[in-house]
Tab-separated table of C-alpha atoms in Angstrom:
chain	number	residue	atom	x	y	z
A	1	MET	CA	85.838	103.986	130.734
A	2	ARG	CA	87.706	106.100	132.339
A	3	THR	CA	87.929	110.412	130.815
A	4	LEU	CA	91.483	111.872	130.088
A	5	LYS	CA	92.962	114.430	132.165
A	6	LEU	CA	94.516	117.297	129.490
A	7	SER	CA	97.002	117.207	132.145
A	8	THR	CA	97.841	113.298	130.960
A	9	VAL	CA	97.710	113.539	126.712
A	10	GLY	CA	100.204	116.182	127.282
A	11	ALA	CA	103.136	114.009	129.570
A	12	VAL	CA	102.352	111.387	126.721
A	13	CYS	CA	103.014	114.037	123.536
A	14	ALA	CA	105.595	115.248	124.742
A	15	LEU	CA	107.318	111.429	125.637
A	16	GLY	CA	105.642	110.741	122.009
A	17	THR	CA	107.265	113.851	120.621
A	18	VAL	CA	111.331	113.286	122.483
A	19	ILE	CA	110.984	109.228	121.520
A	20	CYS	CA	110.124	110.630	118.093
A	21	PHE	CA	112.656	113.070	117.578
A	22	VAL	CA	115.617	111.048	118.391
A	23	LEU	CA	115.106	107.915	116.650
A	24	GLY	CA	114.733	109.876	113.462
A	25	GLY	CA	116.872	111.479	113.893
A	26	VAL	CA	119.581	108.835	114.429
A	27	ALA	CA	118.075	106.814	111.661
A	28	MET	CA	118.431	109.690	109.717
A	29	GLY	CA	121.975	109.973	110.674
A	30	PHE	CA	122.567	105.797	110.663
A	31	SER	CA	120.703	106.093	107.164
A	32	GLY	CA	124.102	108.104	105.426
A	33	VAL	CA	121.810	111.635	104.642
A	34	GLY	CA	122.224	114.073	107.631
A	35	ASP	CA	119.129	116.673	105.794
A	36	LEU	CA	115.567	116.700	105.856
A	37	ILE	CA	114.922	119.197	103.996
A	38	PRO	CA	117.618	118.952	100.595
A	39	GLU	CA	119.420	122.946	99.729
A	40	THR	CA	118.732	123.941	96.103
A	41	GLY	CA	121.745	123.443	92.923
A	42	ARG	CA	124.110	120.685	92.830
A	43	PRO	CA	123.663	119.999	96.472
A	44	GLY	CA	120.349	119.462	96.159
A	45	ARG	CA	121.093	116.999	93.876
A	46	ASP	CA	123.342	114.737	95.638
A	47	TRP	CA	120.950	115.040	98.688
A	48	ILE	CA	119.160	113.438	96.382
A	49	ALA	CA	120.983	110.482	94.843
A	50	ALA	CA	121.922	109.948	98.259
A	51	VAL	CA	118.414	109.415	99.716
A	52	ASP	CA	118.142	106.769	96.978
A	53	ARG	CA	120.700	104.912	98.549
A	54	ALA	CA	119.770	105.206	101.905
A	55	GLY	CA	116.197	103.194	101.358
A	56	GLY	CA	114.289	102.360	103.598
A	57	LEU	CA	116.050	103.587	107.294
A	58	PHE	CA	115.749	107.473	105.456
A	59	PHE	CA	112.420	107.202	104.829
A	60	ALA	CA	111.656	105.082	108.294
A	61	GLY	CA	113.789	108.633	110.074
A	62	ALA	CA	112.064	110.859	108.261
A	63	TRP	CA	108.113	110.192	109.339
A	64	LEU	CA	109.300	109.626	112.425
A	65	VAL	CA	109.957	113.457	112.273
A	66	VAL	CA	107.157	114.525	110.109
A	67	LEU	CA	105.322	111.730	112.679
A	68	VAL	CA	107.353	114.638	115.821
A	69	GLY	CA	105.147	117.887	114.077
A	70	PHE	CA	102.029	115.511	114.888
A	71	TRP	CA	102.923	114.485	118.698
A	72	GLY	CA	104.654	117.805	119.421
């Protein structure tokens, strides 16, 4: 088995971070919900309704953005 270098692992994580961030943002944008975290009050209730209408595309994008935290 080959040993991994820290620079190789760092490069893979950096590429994964960028790819997941871009794809997650695009998916959330196309779903019609612009933000991952809602505001409080009436805008928050509107955000919840928009997420409910968006379906799986928003959830896939949101999970990709959450994955950015793991890769980063």
